[in-house]
mmCIF file of C-alpha atoms in Angstrom:
data_model
loop_
_atom_site.group_PDB
_atom_site.id
_atom_site.type_symbol
_atom_site.label_atom_id
_atom_site.label_comp_id
_atom_site.label_asym_id
_atom_site.label_seq_id
_atom_site.Cartn_x
_atom_site.Cartn_y
_atom_site.Cartn_z
ATOM 1 C CA UNK A 137 -99.452 12.855 -14.860
ATOM 2 C CA UNK A 138 -99.550 15.186 -17.792
ATOM 3 C CA UNK A 139 -101.134 13.910 -20.960
ATOM 4 C CA UNK A 140 -102.448 15.002 -24.328
ATOM 5 C CA UNK A 141 -105.186 13.341 -26.353
ATOM 6 C CA UNK A 142 -106.000 13.872 -30.012
ATOM 7 C CA UNK A 143 -109.217 11.827 -30.356
ATOM 8 C CA UNK A 144 -109.257 11.769 -34.192
ATOM 9 C CA UNK A 145 -106.640 9.888 -36.144
ATOM 10 C CA UNK A 146 -107.818 11.599 -39.358
ATOM 11 C CA UNK A 147 -109.912 14.579 -40.310
ATOM 12 C CA UNK A 148 -111.307 15.025 -43.819
ATOM 13 C CA UNK A 149 -112.541 18.397 -45.007
ATOM 14 C CA UNK A 150 -113.317 19.966 -48.358
ATOM 15 C CA UNK A 151 -111.259 22.915 -49.513
ATOM 16 C CA UNK A 152 -112.884 26.180 -48.489
ATOM 17 C CA UNK A 153 -114.688 24.648 -45.522
ATOM 18 C CA UNK A 154 -113.764 25.347 -41.909
ATOM 19 C CA UNK A 155 -111.586 22.812 -40.199
ATOM 20 C CA UNK A 156 -111.185 21.789 -36.542
ATOM 21 C CA UNK A 157 -108.552 19.408 -35.150
ATOM 22 C CA UNK A 158 -109.294 18.481 -31.556
ATOM 23 C CA UNK A 159 -106.990 18.306 -28.593
ATOM 24 C CA UNK A 160 -107.638 17.742 -24.920
ATOM 25 C CA UNK A 161 -105.049 17.816 -22.176
ATOM 26 C CA UNK A 162 -104.415 16.987 -18.541
ATOM 27 C CA UNK A 163 -101.925 18.927 -16.440
ATOM 28 C CA UNK A 164 -101.572 19.562 -12.764
ATOM 29 C CA UNK A 165 -101.053 23.270 -13.020
ATOM 30 C CA UNK A 166 -101.308 26.008 -15.658
ATOM 31 C CA UNK A 167 -100.933 24.549 -19.172
ATOM 32 C CA UNK A 168 -98.467 25.642 -21.787
ATOM 33 C CA UNK A 169 -100.057 24.418 -24.995
ATOM 34 C CA UNK A 170 -98.654 24.195 -28.489
ATOM 35 C CA UNK A 171 -99.636 23.067 -31.989
ATOM 36 C CA UNK A 172 -97.101 21.790 -34.482
ATOM 37 C CA UNK A 173 -97.491 20.603 -38.063
ATOM 38 C CA UNK A 174 -95.433 17.960 -39.871
ATOM 39 C CA UNK A 175 -95.364 17.915 -43.639
ATOM 40 C CA UNK A 176 -94.092 14.843 -45.463
ATOM 41 C CA UNK A 177 -90.347 14.527 -45.383
ATOM 42 C CA UNK A 178 -90.010 17.678 -43.329
ATOM 43 C CA UNK A 179 -89.519 18.400 -39.627
ATOM 44 C CA UNK A 180 -92.174 19.632 -37.225
ATOM 45 C CA UNK A 181 -93.052 23.291 -37.606
ATOM 46 C CA UNK A 182 -94.415 25.484 -34.836
ATOM 47 C CA UNK A 183 -97.936 26.880 -35.511
ATOM 48 C CA UNK A 184 -99.069 28.600 -32.343
ATOM 49 C CA UNK A 185 -99.044 28.502 -28.592
ATOM 50 C CA UNK A 186 -101.138 29.393 -25.556
ATOM 51 C CA UNK A 187 -99.326 30.554 -22.496
ATOM 52 C CA UNK A 188 -101.711 33.013 -20.843
ATOM 53 C CA UNK A 189 -104.203 35.698 -21.767
ATOM 54 C CA UNK A 190 -106.752 35.697 -24.558
ATOM 55 C CA UNK A 191 -108.344 32.264 -25.042
ATOM 56 C CA UNK A 192 -108.183 32.615 -28.828
ATOM 57 C CA UNK A 193 -104.649 32.528 -30.162
ATOM 58 C CA UNK A 194 -103.666 33.175 -33.752
ATOM 59 C CA UNK A 195 -100.761 31.514 -35.436
ATOM 60 C CA UNK A 196 -99.084 30.852 -38.752
ATOM 61 C CA UNK A 197 -100.822 30.173 -42.108
ATOM 62 C CA UNK A 198 -104.206 31.446 -40.877
ATOM 63 C CA UNK A 199 -104.560 28.903 -38.076
ATOM 64 C CA UNK A 200 -105.976 29.742 -34.696
ATOM 65 C CA UNK A 201 -106.726 27.793 -31.556
ATOM 66 C CA UNK A 202 -109.211 28.187 -28.764
ATOM 67 C CA UNK A 203 -108.213 27.434 -25.212
ATOM 68 C CA UNK A 204 -111.043 26.204 -22.980
ATOM 69 C CA UNK A 205 -110.013 25.734 -19.411
ATOM 70 C CA UNK A 206 -113.264 24.169 -18.199
ATOM 71 C CA UNK A 207 -113.196 21.557 -20.970
ATOM 72 C CA UNK A 208 -109.398 21.242 -20.856
ATOM 73 C CA UNK A 209 -109.282 21.571 -24.615
ATOM 74 C CA UNK A 210 -107.142 23.398 -27.138
ATOM 75 C CA UNK A 211 -108.691 22.831 -30.533
ATOM 76 C CA UNK A 212 -106.989 23.968 -33.719
ATOM 77 C CA UNK A 213 -109.171 25.799 -36.260
ATOM 78 C CA UNK A 214 -109.020 27.492 -39.611
ATOM 79 C CA UNK A 215 -111.974 29.289 -41.225
ATOM 80 C CA UNK A 216 -111.200 28.104 -44.754
ATOM 81 C CA UNK A 217 -109.091 25.036 -45.469
ATOM 82 C CA UNK A 218 -106.579 24.779 -48.292
ATOM 83 C CA UNK A 219 -105.359 21.674 -49.990
ATOM 84 C CA UNK A 220 -101.869 22.636 -48.908
ATOM 85 C CA UNK A 221 -103.012 22.351 -45.265
ATOM 86 C CA UNK A 222 -103.006 18.559 -45.671
ATOM 87 C CA UNK A 223 -100.429 17.320 -43.142
ATOM 88 C CA UNK A 224 -99.951 15.743 -39.715
ATOM 89 C CA UNK A 225 -100.882 17.932 -36.822
ATOM 90 C CA UNK A 226 -99.599 17.506 -33.264
ATOM 91 C CA UNK A 227 -100.835 19.064 -30.052
ATOM 92 C CA UNK A 228 -98.298 19.347 -27.269
ATOM 93 C CA UNK A 229 -98.284 20.414 -23.639
ATOM 94 C CA UNK A 230 -95.261 21.382 -21.652
ATOM 95 C CA UNK A 231 -94.812 20.004 -18.156
ATOM 96 C CA UNK A 232 -94.955 22.814 -15.655
ATOM 97 C CA UNK A 233 -94.623 20.640 -12.572
ATOM 98 C CA UNK A 234 -90.942 21.126 -11.848
ATOM 99 C CA UNK A 235 -89.706 19.528 -15.039
ATOM 100 C CA UNK A 236 -88.975 20.501 -18.588
ATOM 101 C CA UNK A 237 -90.797 17.814 -20.478
ATOM 102 C CA UNK A 238 -92.903 18.243 -23.587
ATOM 103 C CA UNK A 239 -95.691 15.768 -24.149
ATOM 104 C CA UNK A 240 -97.047 15.283 -27.663
ATOM 105 C CA UNK A 241 -100.335 13.841 -28.739
ATOM 106 C CA UNK A 242 -100.395 10.969 -31.239
ATOM 107 C CA UNK A 243 -101.204 13.290 -34.080
ATOM 108 C CA UNK A 244 -104.108 13.889 -36.413
ATOM 109 C CA UNK A 245 -103.769 13.532 -40.115
ATOM 110 C CA UNK A 246 -105.646 16.250 -42.002
ATOM 111 C CA UNK A 247 -106.847 15.641 -45.561
ATOM 112 C CA UNK A 248 -108.181 18.613 -47.464
ATOM 113 C CA UNK A 249 -109.900 17.585 -50.662
ATOM 114 C CA UNK A 250 -110.100 19.930 -53.636
ATOM 115 C CA UNK B 45 -80.566 31.851 -41.179
ATOM 116 C CA UNK B 46 -79.790 28.175 -40.890
ATOM 117 C CA UNK B 47 -82.293 26.090 -38.989
ATOM 118 C CA UNK B 48 -81.663 23.160 -36.706
ATOM 119 C CA UNK B 49 -79.316 20.724 -38.380
ATOM 120 C CA UNK B 50 -78.914 17.081 -37.565
ATOM 121 C CA UNK B 51 -76.436 14.433 -38.710
ATOM 122 C CA UNK B 52 -76.410 11.882 -40.037
ATOM 123 C CA UNK B 53 -79.651 11.827 -42.030
ATOM 124 C CA UNK B 54 -79.906 8.069 -42.068
ATOM 125 C CA UNK B 55 -78.154 5.374 -40.117
ATOM 126 C CA UNK B 56 -78.238 1.614 -40.049
ATOM 127 C CA UNK B 57 -76.889 -0.235 -37.055
ATOM 128 C CA UNK B 58 -76.912 -3.755 -35.701
ATOM 129 C CA UNK B 59 -78.361 -4.857 -32.409
ATOM 130 C CA UNK B 60 -75.940 -4.287 -29.545
ATOM 131 C CA UNK B 61 -74.012 -1.540 -31.251
ATOM 132 C CA UNK B 62 -73.698 2.063 -30.110
ATOM 133 C CA UNK B 63 -74.837 5.173 -31.986
ATOM 134 C CA UNK B 64 -74.138 8.886 -31.689
ATOM 135 C CA UNK B 65 -76.489 11.447 -33.197
ATOM 136 C CA UNK B 66 -75.577 15.093 -33.525
ATOM 137 C CA UNK B 67 -77.533 18.309 -33.476
ATOM 138 C CA UNK B 68 -76.695 21.969 -34.068
ATOM 139 C CA UNK B 69 -79.302 24.421 -32.788
ATOM 140 C CA UNK B 70 -80.351 27.625 -34.386
ATOM 141 C CA UNK B 71 -77.805 30.382 -33.765
ATOM 142 C CA UNK B 72 -78.599 32.119 -30.458
ATOM 143 C CA UNK B 73 -80.655 29.220 -29.110
ATOM 144 C CA UNK B 74 -79.381 27.873 -25.798
ATOM 145 C CA UNK B 75 -81.677 24.939 -25.257
ATOM 146 C CA UNK B 76 -81.727 21.605 -27.083
ATOM 147 C CA UNK B 77 -84.240 18.791 -26.716
ATOM 148 C CA UNK B 78 -84.281 15.273 -28.100
ATOM 149 C CA UNK B 79 -87.253 13.239 -29.159
ATOM 150 C CA UNK B 80 -87.917 9.755 -30.505
ATOM 151 C CA UNK B 81 -90.675 9.443 -33.067
ATOM 152 C CA UNK B 82 -91.828 5.947 -33.959
ATOM 153 C CA UNK B 83 -93.856 5.631 -37.162
ATOM 154 C CA UNK B 84 -97.497 6.519 -36.531
ATOM 155 C CA UNK B 85 -96.866 8.100 -33.136
ATOM 156 C CA UNK B 86 -96.139 11.504 -31.736
ATOM 157 C CA UNK B 87 -92.639 12.416 -30.675
ATOM 158 C CA UNK B 88 -91.615 11.083 -27.271
ATOM 159 C CA UNK B 89 -89.506 13.326 -25.103
ATOM 160 C CA UNK B 90 -86.041 12.025 -24.234
ATOM 161 C CA UNK B 91 -83.930 14.902 -22.865
ATOM 162 C CA UNK B 92 -83.752 18.677 -22.629
ATOM 163 C CA UNK B 93 -80.405 20.472 -22.091
ATOM 164 C CA UNK B 94 -79.823 24.062 -21.292
ATOM 165 C CA UNK B 95 -76.422 25.675 -20.755
ATOM 166 C CA UNK B 96 -74.810 22.219 -20.833
ATOM 167 C CA UNK B 97 -76.970 20.944 -18.030
ATOM 168 C CA UNK B 98 -79.749 18.381 -18.186
ATOM 169 C CA UNK B 99 -83.036 20.039 -17.374
ATOM 170 C CA UNK B 100 -85.488 17.289 -18.196
ATOM 171 C CA UNK B 101 -85.527 13.556 -18.807
ATOM 172 C CA UNK B 102 -88.240 11.379 -20.295
ATOM 173 C CA UNK B 103 -89.004 7.762 -19.561
ATOM 174 C CA UNK B 104 -86.155 6.195 -21.435
ATOM 175 C CA UNK B 105 -83.647 3.627 -20.160
ATOM 176 C CA UNK B 106 -80.129 4.518 -19.096
ATOM 177 C CA UNK B 107 -78.854 3.306 -22.459
ATOM 178 C CA UNK B 108 -79.848 6.729 -23.643
ATOM 179 C CA UNK B 109 -77.591 9.625 -22.741
ATOM 180 C CA UNK B 110 -76.862 13.072 -24.087
ATOM 181 C CA UNK B 111 -74.674 16.063 -23.611
ATOM 182 C CA UNK B 112 -74.531 19.695 -24.706
ATOM 183 C CA UNK B 113 -71.342 21.454 -25.651
ATOM 184 C CA UNK B 114 -70.220 25.044 -24.975
ATOM 185 C CA UNK B 115 -71.361 26.046 -28.472
ATOM 186 C CA UNK B 116 -74.802 24.626 -27.567
ATOM 187 C CA UNK B 117 -74.618 21.772 -30.039
ATOM 188 C CA UNK B 118 -75.639 18.418 -28.635
ATOM 189 C CA UNK B 119 -75.094 14.670 -28.988
ATOM 190 C CA UNK B 120 -77.498 11.871 -28.257
ATOM 191 C CA UNK B 121 -75.891 8.500 -27.490
ATOM 192 C CA UNK B 122 -77.650 5.170 -27.409
ATOM 193 C CA UNK B 123 -75.859 2.076 -26.204
ATOM 194 C CA UNK B 124 -76.704 -1.596 -26.699
ATOM 195 C CA UNK B 125 -79.129 -0.881 -29.473
ATOM 196 C CA UNK B 126 -82.322 -2.863 -29.621
ATOM 197 C CA UNK B 127 -84.639 -3.434 -32.599
ATOM 198 C CA UNK B 128 -87.183 -1.229 -30.807
ATOM 199 C CA UNK B 129 -84.825 1.767 -30.972
ATOM 200 C CA UNK B 130 -85.517 2.035 -34.692
ATOM 201 C CA UNK B 131 -87.166 5.423 -35.069
ATOM 202 C CA UNK B 132 -86.813 8.991 -36.260
ATOM 203 C CA UNK B 133 -84.799 10.956 -33.721
ATOM 204 C CA UNK B 134 -85.632 14.640 -33.661
ATOM 205 C CA UNK B 135 -83.663 17.455 -32.210
ATOM 206 C CA UNK B 136 -85.299 20.745 -31.303
ATOM 207 C CA UNK B 137 -83.860 24.023 -30.149
ATOM 208 C CA UNK B 138 -85.409 26.934 -28.315
ATOM 209 C CA UNK B 139 -84.180 30.322 -27.294
ATOM 210 C CA UNK B 140 -84.301 29.541 -23.576
ATOM 211 C CA UNK B 141 -85.289 26.637 -21.413
ATOM 212 C CA UNK B 142 -88.481 28.329 -20.280
ATOM 213 C CA UNK B 143 -91.678 26.350 -20.830
ATOM 214 C CA UNK B 144 -93.238 29.208 -22.727
ATOM 215 C CA UNK B 145 -90.782 29.079 -25.611
ATOM 216 C CA UNK B 146 -91.688 27.229 -28.756
ATOM 217 C CA UNK B 147 -89.269 24.701 -30.177
ATOM 218 C CA UNK B 148 -87.814 24.530 -33.660
ATOM 219 C CA UNK B 149 -87.178 21.077 -34.965
ATOM 220 C CA UNK B 150 -84.530 19.633 -37.216
ATOM 221 C CA UNK B 151 -85.302 17.150 -40.033
ATOM 222 C CA UNK B 152 -84.342 14.234 -37.891
ATOM 223 C CA UNK B 153 -82.078 11.214 -38.054
ATOM 224 C CA UNK B 154 -83.648 8.009 -39.238
ATOM 225 C CA UNK B 155 -82.157 5.132 -37.238
ATOM 226 C CA UNK B 156 -82.701 1.573 -38.373
ATOM 227 C CA UNK B 157 -81.533 -1.232 -36.091
ATOM 228 C CA UNK B 158 -81.265 -4.666 -37.712
#
């Protein structure tokens, strides 16, 4: 069965430092991987996706993610964190095994301290 | 351009009642998905509809049903409400039903069952 794991409930980082939010997945075929961000009192916003091709994908607001097939990981990264990046981040995988499901991780709360 | 809209914003119901939630996708988007997000958890997939047909279903009881209209808007219906149905219900639209397309989320409907 498809699954997504975000091993950290919370990540704390100082402004200006690089940040990483971890995600691992389990799918039976080729993964379709996504990152979304949820700000307080706002809906989820799409950040970036990996479908195929280059393992390093770039997205909105300076975020990027690295797909690693051997480690079944899709970690979200940013070279220099901003206080405004503080939010709840969700990794998601789309079911490619004959269905149209999207499975979300439990989320990682990112705190960026000034 | 208007984003995904959902109505109502908040709703309070009593156990055993029925509820209907509504969603209008982004103009031009043909696919609508529904999610349930319980506090502290990631969104759980309920349904995906494309061109008025159900294309995916999550692990929810038959009390949950949905439909999509010719204008691509959608309704989520929940019968015989339980306390455990209290959650934020999110609607998301995408251009097509293909797994590679990102989803755009509405602000959600907060359902409280008492």
